[in-house]
PDB file of C-alpha atoms and ligand atoms in Angstrom:
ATOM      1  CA  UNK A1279     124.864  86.914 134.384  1.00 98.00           C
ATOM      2  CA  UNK A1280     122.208  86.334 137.346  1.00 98.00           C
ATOM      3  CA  UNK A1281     118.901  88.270 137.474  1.00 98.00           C
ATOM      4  CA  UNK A1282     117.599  89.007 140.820  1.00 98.00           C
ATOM      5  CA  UNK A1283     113.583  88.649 140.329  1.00 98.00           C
ATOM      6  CA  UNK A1284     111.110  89.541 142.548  1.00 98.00           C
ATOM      7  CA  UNK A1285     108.345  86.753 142.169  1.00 98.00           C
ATOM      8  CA  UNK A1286     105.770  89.179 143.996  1.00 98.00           C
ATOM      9  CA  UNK A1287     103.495  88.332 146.883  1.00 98.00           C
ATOM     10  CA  UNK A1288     101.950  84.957 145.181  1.00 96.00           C
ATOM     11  CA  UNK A1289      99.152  85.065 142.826  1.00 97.00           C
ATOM     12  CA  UNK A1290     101.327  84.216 139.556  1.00 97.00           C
ATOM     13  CA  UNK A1291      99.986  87.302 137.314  1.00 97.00           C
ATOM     14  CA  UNK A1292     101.243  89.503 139.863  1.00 98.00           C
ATOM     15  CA  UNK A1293     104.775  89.114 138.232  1.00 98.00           C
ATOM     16  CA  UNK A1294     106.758  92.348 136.324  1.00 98.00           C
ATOM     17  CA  UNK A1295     106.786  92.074 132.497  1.00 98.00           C
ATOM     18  CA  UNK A1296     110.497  92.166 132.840  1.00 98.00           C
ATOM     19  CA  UNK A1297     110.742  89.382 135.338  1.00 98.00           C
ATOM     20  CA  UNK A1298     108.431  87.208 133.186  1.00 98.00           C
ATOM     21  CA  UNK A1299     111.207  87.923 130.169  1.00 98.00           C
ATOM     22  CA  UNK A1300     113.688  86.841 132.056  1.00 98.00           C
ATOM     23  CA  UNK A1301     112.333  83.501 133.533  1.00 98.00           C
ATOM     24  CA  UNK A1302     111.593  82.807 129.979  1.00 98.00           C
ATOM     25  CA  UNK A1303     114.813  82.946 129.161  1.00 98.00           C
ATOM     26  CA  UNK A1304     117.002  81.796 131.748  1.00 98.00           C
ATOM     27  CA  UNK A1305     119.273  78.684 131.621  1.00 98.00           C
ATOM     28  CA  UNK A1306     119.036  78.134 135.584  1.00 98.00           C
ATOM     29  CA  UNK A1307     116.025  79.368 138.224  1.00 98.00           C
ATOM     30  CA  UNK A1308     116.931  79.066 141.539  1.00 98.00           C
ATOM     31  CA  UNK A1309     113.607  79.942 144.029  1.00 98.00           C
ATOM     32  CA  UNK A1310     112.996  80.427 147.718  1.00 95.00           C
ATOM     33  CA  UNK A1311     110.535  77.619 147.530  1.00 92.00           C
ATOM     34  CA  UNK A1312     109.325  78.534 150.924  1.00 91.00           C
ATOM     35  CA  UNK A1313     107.577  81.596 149.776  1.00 94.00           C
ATOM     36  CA  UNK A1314     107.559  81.708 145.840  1.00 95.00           C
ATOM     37  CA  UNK A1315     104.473  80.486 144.186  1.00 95.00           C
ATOM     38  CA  UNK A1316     105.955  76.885 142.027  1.00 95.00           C
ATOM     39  CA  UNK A1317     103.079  78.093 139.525  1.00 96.00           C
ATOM     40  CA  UNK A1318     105.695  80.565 138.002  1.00 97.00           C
ATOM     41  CA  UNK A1319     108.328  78.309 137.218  1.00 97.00           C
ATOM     42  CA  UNK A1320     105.558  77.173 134.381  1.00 97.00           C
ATOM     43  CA  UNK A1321     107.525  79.929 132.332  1.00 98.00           C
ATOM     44  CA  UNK A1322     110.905  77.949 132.682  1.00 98.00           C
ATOM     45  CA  UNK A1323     112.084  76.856 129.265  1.00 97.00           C
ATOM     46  CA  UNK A1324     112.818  73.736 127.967  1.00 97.00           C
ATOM     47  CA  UNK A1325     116.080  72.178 129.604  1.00 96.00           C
ATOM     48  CA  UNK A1326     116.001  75.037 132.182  1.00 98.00           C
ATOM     49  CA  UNK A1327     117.662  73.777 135.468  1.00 98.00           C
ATOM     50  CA  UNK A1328     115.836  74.719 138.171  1.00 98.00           C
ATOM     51  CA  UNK A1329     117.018  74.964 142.221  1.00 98.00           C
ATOM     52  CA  UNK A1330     115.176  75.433 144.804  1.00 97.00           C
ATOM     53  CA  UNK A1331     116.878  77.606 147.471  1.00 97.00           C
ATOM     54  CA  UNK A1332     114.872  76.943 150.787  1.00 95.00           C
ATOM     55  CA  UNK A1333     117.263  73.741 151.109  1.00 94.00           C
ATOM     56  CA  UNK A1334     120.562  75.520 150.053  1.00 97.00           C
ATOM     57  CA  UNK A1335     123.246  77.065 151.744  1.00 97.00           C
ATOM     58  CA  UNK A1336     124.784  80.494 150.188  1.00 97.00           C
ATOM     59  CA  UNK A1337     127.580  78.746 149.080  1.00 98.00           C
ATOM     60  CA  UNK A1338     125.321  76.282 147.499  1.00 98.00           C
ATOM     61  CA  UNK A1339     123.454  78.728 145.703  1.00 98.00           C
ATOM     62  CA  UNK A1340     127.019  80.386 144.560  1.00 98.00           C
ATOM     63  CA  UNK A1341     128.200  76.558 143.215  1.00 98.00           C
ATOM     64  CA  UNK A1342     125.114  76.478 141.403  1.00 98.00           C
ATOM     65  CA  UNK A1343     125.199  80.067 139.780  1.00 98.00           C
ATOM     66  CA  UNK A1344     128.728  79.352 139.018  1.00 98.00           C
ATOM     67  CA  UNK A1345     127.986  76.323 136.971  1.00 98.00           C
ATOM     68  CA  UNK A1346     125.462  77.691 135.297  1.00 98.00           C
ATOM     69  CA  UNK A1347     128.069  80.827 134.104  1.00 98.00           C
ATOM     70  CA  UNK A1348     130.416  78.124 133.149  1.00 97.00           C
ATOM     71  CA  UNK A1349     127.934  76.847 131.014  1.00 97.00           C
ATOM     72  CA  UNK A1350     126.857  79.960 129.167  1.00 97.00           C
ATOM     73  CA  UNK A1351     123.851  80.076 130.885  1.00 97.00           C
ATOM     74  CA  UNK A1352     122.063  83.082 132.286  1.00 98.00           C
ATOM     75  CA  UNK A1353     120.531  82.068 136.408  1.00 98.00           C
ATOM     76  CA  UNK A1354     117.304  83.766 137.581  1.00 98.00           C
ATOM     77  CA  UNK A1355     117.643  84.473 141.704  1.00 98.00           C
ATOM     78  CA  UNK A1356     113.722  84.177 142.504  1.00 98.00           C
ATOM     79  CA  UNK A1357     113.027  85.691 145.844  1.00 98.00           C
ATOM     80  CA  UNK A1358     109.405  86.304 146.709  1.00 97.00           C
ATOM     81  CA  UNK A1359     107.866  89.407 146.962  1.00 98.00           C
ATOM     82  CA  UNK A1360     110.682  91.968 146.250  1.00 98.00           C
ATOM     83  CA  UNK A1361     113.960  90.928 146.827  1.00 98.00           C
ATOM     84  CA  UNK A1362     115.008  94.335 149.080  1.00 98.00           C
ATOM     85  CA  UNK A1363     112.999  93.664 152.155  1.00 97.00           C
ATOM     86  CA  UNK A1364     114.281  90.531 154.488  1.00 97.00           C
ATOM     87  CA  UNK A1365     115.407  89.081 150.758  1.00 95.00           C
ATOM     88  CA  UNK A1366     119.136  87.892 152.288  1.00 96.00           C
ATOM     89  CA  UNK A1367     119.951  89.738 148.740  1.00 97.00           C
ATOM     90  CA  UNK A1368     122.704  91.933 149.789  1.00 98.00           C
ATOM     91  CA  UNK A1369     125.052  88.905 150.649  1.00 98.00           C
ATOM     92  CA  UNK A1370     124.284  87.568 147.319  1.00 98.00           C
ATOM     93  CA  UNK A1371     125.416  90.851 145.366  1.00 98.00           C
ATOM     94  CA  UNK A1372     128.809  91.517 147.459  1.00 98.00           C
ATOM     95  CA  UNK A1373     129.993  87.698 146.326  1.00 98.00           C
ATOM     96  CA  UNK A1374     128.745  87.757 142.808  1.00 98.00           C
ATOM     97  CA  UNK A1375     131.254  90.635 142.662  1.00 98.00           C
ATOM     98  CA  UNK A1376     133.770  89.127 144.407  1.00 98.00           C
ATOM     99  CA  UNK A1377     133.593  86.703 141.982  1.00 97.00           C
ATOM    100  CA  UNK A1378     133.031  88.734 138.829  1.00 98.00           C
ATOM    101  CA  UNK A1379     129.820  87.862 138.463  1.00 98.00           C
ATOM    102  CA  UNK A1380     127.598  90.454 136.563  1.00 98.00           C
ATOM    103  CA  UNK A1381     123.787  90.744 138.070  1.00 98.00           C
ATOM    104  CA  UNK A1382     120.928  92.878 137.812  1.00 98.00           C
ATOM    105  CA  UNK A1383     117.873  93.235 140.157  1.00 98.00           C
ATOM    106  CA  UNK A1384     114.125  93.436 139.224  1.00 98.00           C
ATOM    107  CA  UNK A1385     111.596  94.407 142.099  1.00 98.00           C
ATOM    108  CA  UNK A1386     108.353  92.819 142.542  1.00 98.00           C
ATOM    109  CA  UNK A1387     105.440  93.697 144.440  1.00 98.00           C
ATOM    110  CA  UNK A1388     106.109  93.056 148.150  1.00 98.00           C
ATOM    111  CA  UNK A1389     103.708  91.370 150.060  1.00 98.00           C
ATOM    112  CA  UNK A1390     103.116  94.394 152.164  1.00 98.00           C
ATOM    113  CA  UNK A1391     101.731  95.913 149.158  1.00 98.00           C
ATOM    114  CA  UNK A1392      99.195  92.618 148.240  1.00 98.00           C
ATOM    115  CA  UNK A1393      98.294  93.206 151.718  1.00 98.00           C
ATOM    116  CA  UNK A1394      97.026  96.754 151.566  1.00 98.00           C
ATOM    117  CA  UNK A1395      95.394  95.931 148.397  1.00 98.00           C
ATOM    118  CA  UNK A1396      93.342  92.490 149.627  1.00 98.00           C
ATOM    119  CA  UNK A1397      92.389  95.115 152.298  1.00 98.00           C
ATOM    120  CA  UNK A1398      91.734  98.067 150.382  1.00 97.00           C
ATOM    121  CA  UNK A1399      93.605 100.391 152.892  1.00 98.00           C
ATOM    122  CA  UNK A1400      96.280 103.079 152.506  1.00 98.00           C
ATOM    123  CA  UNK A1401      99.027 103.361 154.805  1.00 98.00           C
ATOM    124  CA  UNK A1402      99.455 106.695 154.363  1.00 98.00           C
ATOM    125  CA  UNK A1403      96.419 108.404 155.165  1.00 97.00           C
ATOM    126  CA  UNK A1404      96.569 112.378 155.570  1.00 96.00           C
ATOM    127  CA  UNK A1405      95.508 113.358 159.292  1.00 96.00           C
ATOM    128  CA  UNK A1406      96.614 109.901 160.330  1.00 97.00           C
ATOM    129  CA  UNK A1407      99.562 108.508 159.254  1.00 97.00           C
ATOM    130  CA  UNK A1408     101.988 109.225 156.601  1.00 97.00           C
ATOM    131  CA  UNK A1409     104.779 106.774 157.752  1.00 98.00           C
ATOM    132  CA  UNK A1410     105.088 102.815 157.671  1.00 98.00           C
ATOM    133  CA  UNK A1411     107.506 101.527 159.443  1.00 98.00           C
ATOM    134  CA  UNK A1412     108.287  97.989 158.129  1.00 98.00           C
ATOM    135  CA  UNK A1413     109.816  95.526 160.681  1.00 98.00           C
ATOM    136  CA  UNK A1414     109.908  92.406 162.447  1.00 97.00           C
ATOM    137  CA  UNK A1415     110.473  91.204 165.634  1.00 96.00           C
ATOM    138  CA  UNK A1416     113.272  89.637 166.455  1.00 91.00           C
ATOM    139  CA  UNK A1417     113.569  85.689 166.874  1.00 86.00           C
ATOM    140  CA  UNK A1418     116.513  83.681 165.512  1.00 87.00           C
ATOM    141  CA  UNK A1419     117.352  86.210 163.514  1.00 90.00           C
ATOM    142  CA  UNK A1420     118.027  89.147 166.143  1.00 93.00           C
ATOM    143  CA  UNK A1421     116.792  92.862 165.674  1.00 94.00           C
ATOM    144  CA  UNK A1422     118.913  95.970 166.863  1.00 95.00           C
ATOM    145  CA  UNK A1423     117.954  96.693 170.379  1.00 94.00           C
ATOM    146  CA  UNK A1424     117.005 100.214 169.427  1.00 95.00           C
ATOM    147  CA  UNK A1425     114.629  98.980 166.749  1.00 96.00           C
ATOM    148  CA  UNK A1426     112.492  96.741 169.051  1.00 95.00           C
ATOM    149  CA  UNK A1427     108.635  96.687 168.419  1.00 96.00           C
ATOM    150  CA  UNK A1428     107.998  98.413 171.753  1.00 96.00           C
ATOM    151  CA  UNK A1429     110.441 101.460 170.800  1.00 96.00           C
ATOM    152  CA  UNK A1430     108.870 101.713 167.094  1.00 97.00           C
ATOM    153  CA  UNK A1431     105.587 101.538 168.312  1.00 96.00           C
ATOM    154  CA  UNK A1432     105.656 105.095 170.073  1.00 96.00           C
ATOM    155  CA  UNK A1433     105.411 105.986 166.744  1.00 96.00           C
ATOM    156  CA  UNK A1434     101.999 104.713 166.385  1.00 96.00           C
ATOM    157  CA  UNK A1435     102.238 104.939 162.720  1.00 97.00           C
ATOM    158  CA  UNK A1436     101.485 102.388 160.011  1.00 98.00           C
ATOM    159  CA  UNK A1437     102.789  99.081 160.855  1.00 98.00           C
ATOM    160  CA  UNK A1438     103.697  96.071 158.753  1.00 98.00           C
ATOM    161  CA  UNK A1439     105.023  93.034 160.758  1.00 98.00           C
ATOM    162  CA  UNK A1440     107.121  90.566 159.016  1.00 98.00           C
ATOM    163  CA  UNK A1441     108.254  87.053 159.887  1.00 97.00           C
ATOM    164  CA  UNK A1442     106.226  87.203 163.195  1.00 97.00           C
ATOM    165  CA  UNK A1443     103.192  85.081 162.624  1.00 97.00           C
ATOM    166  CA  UNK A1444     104.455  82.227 164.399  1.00 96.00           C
ATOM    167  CA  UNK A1445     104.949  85.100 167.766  1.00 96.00           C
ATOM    168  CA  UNK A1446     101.574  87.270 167.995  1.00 98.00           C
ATOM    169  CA  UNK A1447     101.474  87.196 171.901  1.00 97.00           C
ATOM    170  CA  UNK A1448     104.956  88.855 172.040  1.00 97.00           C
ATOM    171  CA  UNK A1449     104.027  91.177 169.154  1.00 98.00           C
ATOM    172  CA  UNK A1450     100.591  92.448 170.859  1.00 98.00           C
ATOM    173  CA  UNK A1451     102.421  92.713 174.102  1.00 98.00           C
ATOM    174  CA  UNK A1452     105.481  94.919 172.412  1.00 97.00           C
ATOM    175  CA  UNK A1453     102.645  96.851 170.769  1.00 98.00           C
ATOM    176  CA  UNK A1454     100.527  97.602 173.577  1.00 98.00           C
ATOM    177  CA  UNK A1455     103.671  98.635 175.759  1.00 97.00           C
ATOM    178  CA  UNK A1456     104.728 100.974 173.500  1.00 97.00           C
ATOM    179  CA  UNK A1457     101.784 102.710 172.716  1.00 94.00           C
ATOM    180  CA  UNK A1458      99.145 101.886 170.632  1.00 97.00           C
ATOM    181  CA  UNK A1459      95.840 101.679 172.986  1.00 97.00           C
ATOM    182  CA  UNK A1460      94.205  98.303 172.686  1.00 98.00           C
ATOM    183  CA  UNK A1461      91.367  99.109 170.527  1.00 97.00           C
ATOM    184  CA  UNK A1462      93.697 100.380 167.984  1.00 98.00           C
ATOM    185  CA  UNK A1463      92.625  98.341 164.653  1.00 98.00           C
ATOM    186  CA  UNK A1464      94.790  95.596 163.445  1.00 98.00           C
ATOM    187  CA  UNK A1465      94.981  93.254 160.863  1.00 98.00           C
ATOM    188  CA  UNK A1466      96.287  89.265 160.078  1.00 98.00           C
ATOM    189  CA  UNK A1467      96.757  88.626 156.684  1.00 98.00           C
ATOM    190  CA  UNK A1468      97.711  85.077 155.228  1.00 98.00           C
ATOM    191  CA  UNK A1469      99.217  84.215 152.140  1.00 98.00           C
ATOM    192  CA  UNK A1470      97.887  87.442 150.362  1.00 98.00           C
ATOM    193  CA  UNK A1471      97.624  87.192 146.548  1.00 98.00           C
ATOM    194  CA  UNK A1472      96.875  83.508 146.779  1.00 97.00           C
ATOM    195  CA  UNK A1473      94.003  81.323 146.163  1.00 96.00           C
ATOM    196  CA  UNK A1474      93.672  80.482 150.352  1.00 96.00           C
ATOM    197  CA  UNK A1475      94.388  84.270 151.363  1.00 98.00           C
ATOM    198  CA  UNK A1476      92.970  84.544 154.928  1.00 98.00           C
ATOM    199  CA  UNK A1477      92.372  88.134 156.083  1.00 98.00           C
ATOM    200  CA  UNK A1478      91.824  88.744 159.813  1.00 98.00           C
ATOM    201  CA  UNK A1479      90.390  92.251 161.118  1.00 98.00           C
ATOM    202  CA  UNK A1480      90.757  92.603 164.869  1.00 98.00           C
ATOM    203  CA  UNK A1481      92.302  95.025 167.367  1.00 98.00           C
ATOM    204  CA  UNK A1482      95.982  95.453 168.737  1.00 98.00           C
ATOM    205  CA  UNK A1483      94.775  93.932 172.398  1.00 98.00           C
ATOM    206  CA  UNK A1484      93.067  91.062 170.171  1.00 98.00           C
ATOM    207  CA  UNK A1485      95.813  90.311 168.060  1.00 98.00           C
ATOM    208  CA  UNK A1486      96.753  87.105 169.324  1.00 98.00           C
ATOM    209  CA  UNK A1487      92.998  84.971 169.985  1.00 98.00           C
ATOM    210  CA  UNK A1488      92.477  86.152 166.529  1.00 98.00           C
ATOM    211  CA  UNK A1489      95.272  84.234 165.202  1.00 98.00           C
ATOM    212  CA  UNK A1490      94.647  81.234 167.554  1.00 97.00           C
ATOM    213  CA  UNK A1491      91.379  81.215 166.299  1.00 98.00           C
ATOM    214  CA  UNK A1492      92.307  81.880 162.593  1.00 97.00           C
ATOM    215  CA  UNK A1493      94.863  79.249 162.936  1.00 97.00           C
ATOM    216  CA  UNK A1494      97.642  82.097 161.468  1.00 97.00           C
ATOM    217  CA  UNK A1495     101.334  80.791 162.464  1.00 94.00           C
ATOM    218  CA  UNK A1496     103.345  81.393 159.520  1.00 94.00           C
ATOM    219  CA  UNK A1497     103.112  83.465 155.730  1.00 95.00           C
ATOM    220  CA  UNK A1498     101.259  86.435 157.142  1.00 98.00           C
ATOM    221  CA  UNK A1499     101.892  89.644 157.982  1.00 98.00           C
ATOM    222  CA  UNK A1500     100.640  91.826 160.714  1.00 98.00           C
ATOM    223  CA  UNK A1501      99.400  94.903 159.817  1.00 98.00           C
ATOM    224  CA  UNK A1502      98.346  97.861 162.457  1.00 98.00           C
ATOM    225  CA  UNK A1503      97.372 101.149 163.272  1.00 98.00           C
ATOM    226  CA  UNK A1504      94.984 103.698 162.879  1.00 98.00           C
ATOM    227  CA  UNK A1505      95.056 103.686 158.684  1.00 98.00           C
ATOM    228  CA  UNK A1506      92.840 100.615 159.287  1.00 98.00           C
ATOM    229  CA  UNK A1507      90.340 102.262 160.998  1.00 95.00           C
ATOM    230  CA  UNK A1508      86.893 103.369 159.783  1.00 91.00           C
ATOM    231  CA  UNK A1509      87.032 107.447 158.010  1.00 85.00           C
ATOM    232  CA  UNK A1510      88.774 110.036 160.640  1.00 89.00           C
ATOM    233  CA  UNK A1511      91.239 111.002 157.863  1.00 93.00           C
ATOM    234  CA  UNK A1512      91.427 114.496 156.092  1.00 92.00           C
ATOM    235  CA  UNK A1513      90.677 114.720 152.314  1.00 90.00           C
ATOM    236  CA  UNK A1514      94.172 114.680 149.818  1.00 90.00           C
ATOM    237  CA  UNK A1515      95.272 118.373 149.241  1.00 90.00           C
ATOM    238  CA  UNK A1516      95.865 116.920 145.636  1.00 90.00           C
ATOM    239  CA  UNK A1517      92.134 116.553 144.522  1.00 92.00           C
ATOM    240  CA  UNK A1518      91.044 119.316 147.158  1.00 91.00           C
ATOM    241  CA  UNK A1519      89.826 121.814 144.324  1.00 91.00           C
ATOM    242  CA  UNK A1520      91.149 124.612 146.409  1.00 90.00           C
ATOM    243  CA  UNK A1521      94.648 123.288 146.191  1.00 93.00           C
ATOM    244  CA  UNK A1522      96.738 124.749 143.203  1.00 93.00           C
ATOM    245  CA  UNK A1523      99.302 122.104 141.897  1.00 91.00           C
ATOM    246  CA  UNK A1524     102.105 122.515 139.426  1.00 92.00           C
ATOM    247  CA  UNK A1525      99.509 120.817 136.884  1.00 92.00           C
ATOM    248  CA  UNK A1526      96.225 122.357 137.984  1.00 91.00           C
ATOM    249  CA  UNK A1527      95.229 125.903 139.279  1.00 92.00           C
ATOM    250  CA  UNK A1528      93.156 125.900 142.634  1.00 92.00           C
ATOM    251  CA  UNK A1529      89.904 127.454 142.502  1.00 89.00           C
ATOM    252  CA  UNK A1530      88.366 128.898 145.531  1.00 77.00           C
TER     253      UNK A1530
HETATM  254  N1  SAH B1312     110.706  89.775 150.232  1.00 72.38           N
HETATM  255  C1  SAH B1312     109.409  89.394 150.758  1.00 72.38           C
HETATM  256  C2  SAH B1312     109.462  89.074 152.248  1.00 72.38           C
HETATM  257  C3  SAH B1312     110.232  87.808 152.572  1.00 72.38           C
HETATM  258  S1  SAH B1312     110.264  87.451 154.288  1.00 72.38           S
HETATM  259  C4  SAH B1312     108.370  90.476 150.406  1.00 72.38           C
HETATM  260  O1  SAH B1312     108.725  91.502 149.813  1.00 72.38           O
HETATM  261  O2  SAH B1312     107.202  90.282 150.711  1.00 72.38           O
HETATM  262  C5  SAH B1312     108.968  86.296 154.470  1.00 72.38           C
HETATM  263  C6  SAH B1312     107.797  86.903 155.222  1.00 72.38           C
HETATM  264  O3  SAH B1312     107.091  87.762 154.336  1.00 72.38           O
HETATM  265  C7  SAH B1312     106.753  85.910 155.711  1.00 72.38           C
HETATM  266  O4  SAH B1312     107.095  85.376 156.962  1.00 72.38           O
HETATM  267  C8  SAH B1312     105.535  86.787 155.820  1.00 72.38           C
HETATM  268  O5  SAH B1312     105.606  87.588 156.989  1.00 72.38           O
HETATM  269  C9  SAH B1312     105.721  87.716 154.633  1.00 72.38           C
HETATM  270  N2  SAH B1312     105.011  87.257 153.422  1.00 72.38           N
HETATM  271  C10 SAH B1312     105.560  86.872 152.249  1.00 72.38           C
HETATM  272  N3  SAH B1312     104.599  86.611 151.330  1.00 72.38           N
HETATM  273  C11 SAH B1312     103.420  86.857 151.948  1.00 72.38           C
HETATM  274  C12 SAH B1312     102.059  86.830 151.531  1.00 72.38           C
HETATM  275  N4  SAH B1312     101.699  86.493 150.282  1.00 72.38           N
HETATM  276  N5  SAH B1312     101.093  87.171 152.427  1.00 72.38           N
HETATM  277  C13 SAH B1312     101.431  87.551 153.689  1.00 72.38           C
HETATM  278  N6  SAH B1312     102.689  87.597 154.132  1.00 72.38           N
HETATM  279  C14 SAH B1312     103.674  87.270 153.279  1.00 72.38           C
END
């Protein structure tokens, strides 16, 4: 059987209970080394064979999953963060079952959620936003035409930019021409959850010298929109006193 685990954002603690199980007692641990933090693979057993998939193909990864079945042995599928977003998961799945391969999936905490919290912000701030579109923009890997950054940004809601460190003067310019004025606040951050997290606070327009001066090119994510500003949201109806809930009666 093969347990997908999501390794969460970095910062080893940061792992499930269940996924912690399940390293202990796999047979085979194969890890996006690129991403995943080697400090969890302390939990590996005795004898546990371990893979690291930044320098495998799929069919690689299949071989060695395959073995490992042959050999009684359950695999853990590491993937950082959680495994659904940009997690080439999907394509894993479909040919276990082809195969007849049982699996299971575990999330994790995505890095867009260590983000928020080495921040302290809230995407989803009533008044201002109460959407977050998660995306990327598109570079080897291409992105539908009518999901490009420009298009998603006359949204202007809560942004979280994968995989586009390495590109910030295309992202600020996709941002700014679809919407967001220049002074909208932004944010870099690098390698959240770990011991050298960097955390950036600039402006849309500003997105790119910060990162040039930060030296940011890869691991981060690029947060933006108004949820990072300072106040100019509306309380929660929740814990407005007023408000009458299914658990608590409003009082005016
Ligand atoms: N499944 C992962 C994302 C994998 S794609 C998740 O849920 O987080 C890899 C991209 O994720 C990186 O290029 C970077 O944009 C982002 N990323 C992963 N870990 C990160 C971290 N600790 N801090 C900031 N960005 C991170």
């Amino acid at each position: 059987m093969v347990h997908f685990v999501g390794a969460g954002p970095g910062a080893p603690d940061l792992l499930t209970l269940r996924g912690a199980a399940l390293l202990e007692r796999a047979g085979c641990i194969i890890y996006a080394g690129s991403l995943v933090n080697p400090a969890l693979l302390a939990r590996a057993k005795d004898g546990c064979v371990l893979y690291n998939s930044a320098e495998m193909t799929l069919e690689e990864v299949l071989a060695a999953i395959q073995k490992a079945e042959t050999a009684g042995a359950d695999t853990v599928r590491l993937h950082t963060g959680d495994p659904c977003v940009y997690g080439a998961v999907k394509e894993q799945m479909d040919a276990l079952d082809a195969l007849g391969i049982p699996w299971d999936d575990t999330p994790g905490v995505s890095s867009f959620c260590g983000a928020a919290a080495a921040l302290g912000a809230e995407y989803t701030l009533p008044g201002v936003s109460q959407s977050v579109i998660i995306t990327r923009l598109a570079g080897r890997t291409p992105v539908p035409e009518r999901e490009r950054l420009a298009a998603l940004a006359a949204h202007r809601a809560s942004m979280v930019i994968f995989l586009s460190a390495g590109m910030l003067d295309r992202v600020e310019a996709e941002l700014l021409a679809g919407g967001y004025p220049p002074e909208t606040p932004a944010a870099l951050v690098y390698k959240a959850t770990w011991p050298e997290e960097k955390l950036v606070r600039c402006t849309v327009g500003t997105l790119a010298a910060s990162g040039e001066a930060a030296g940011i090119r890869s691991t981060a994510l690029v947060l933006a929109g108004d949820f990072l500003g300072e106040g100019g949201y509306e309380r929660s109806k929740l814990y407005d006193p007023a408000f009458t809930t299914g658990y608590r009666e409003g009082r005016a």
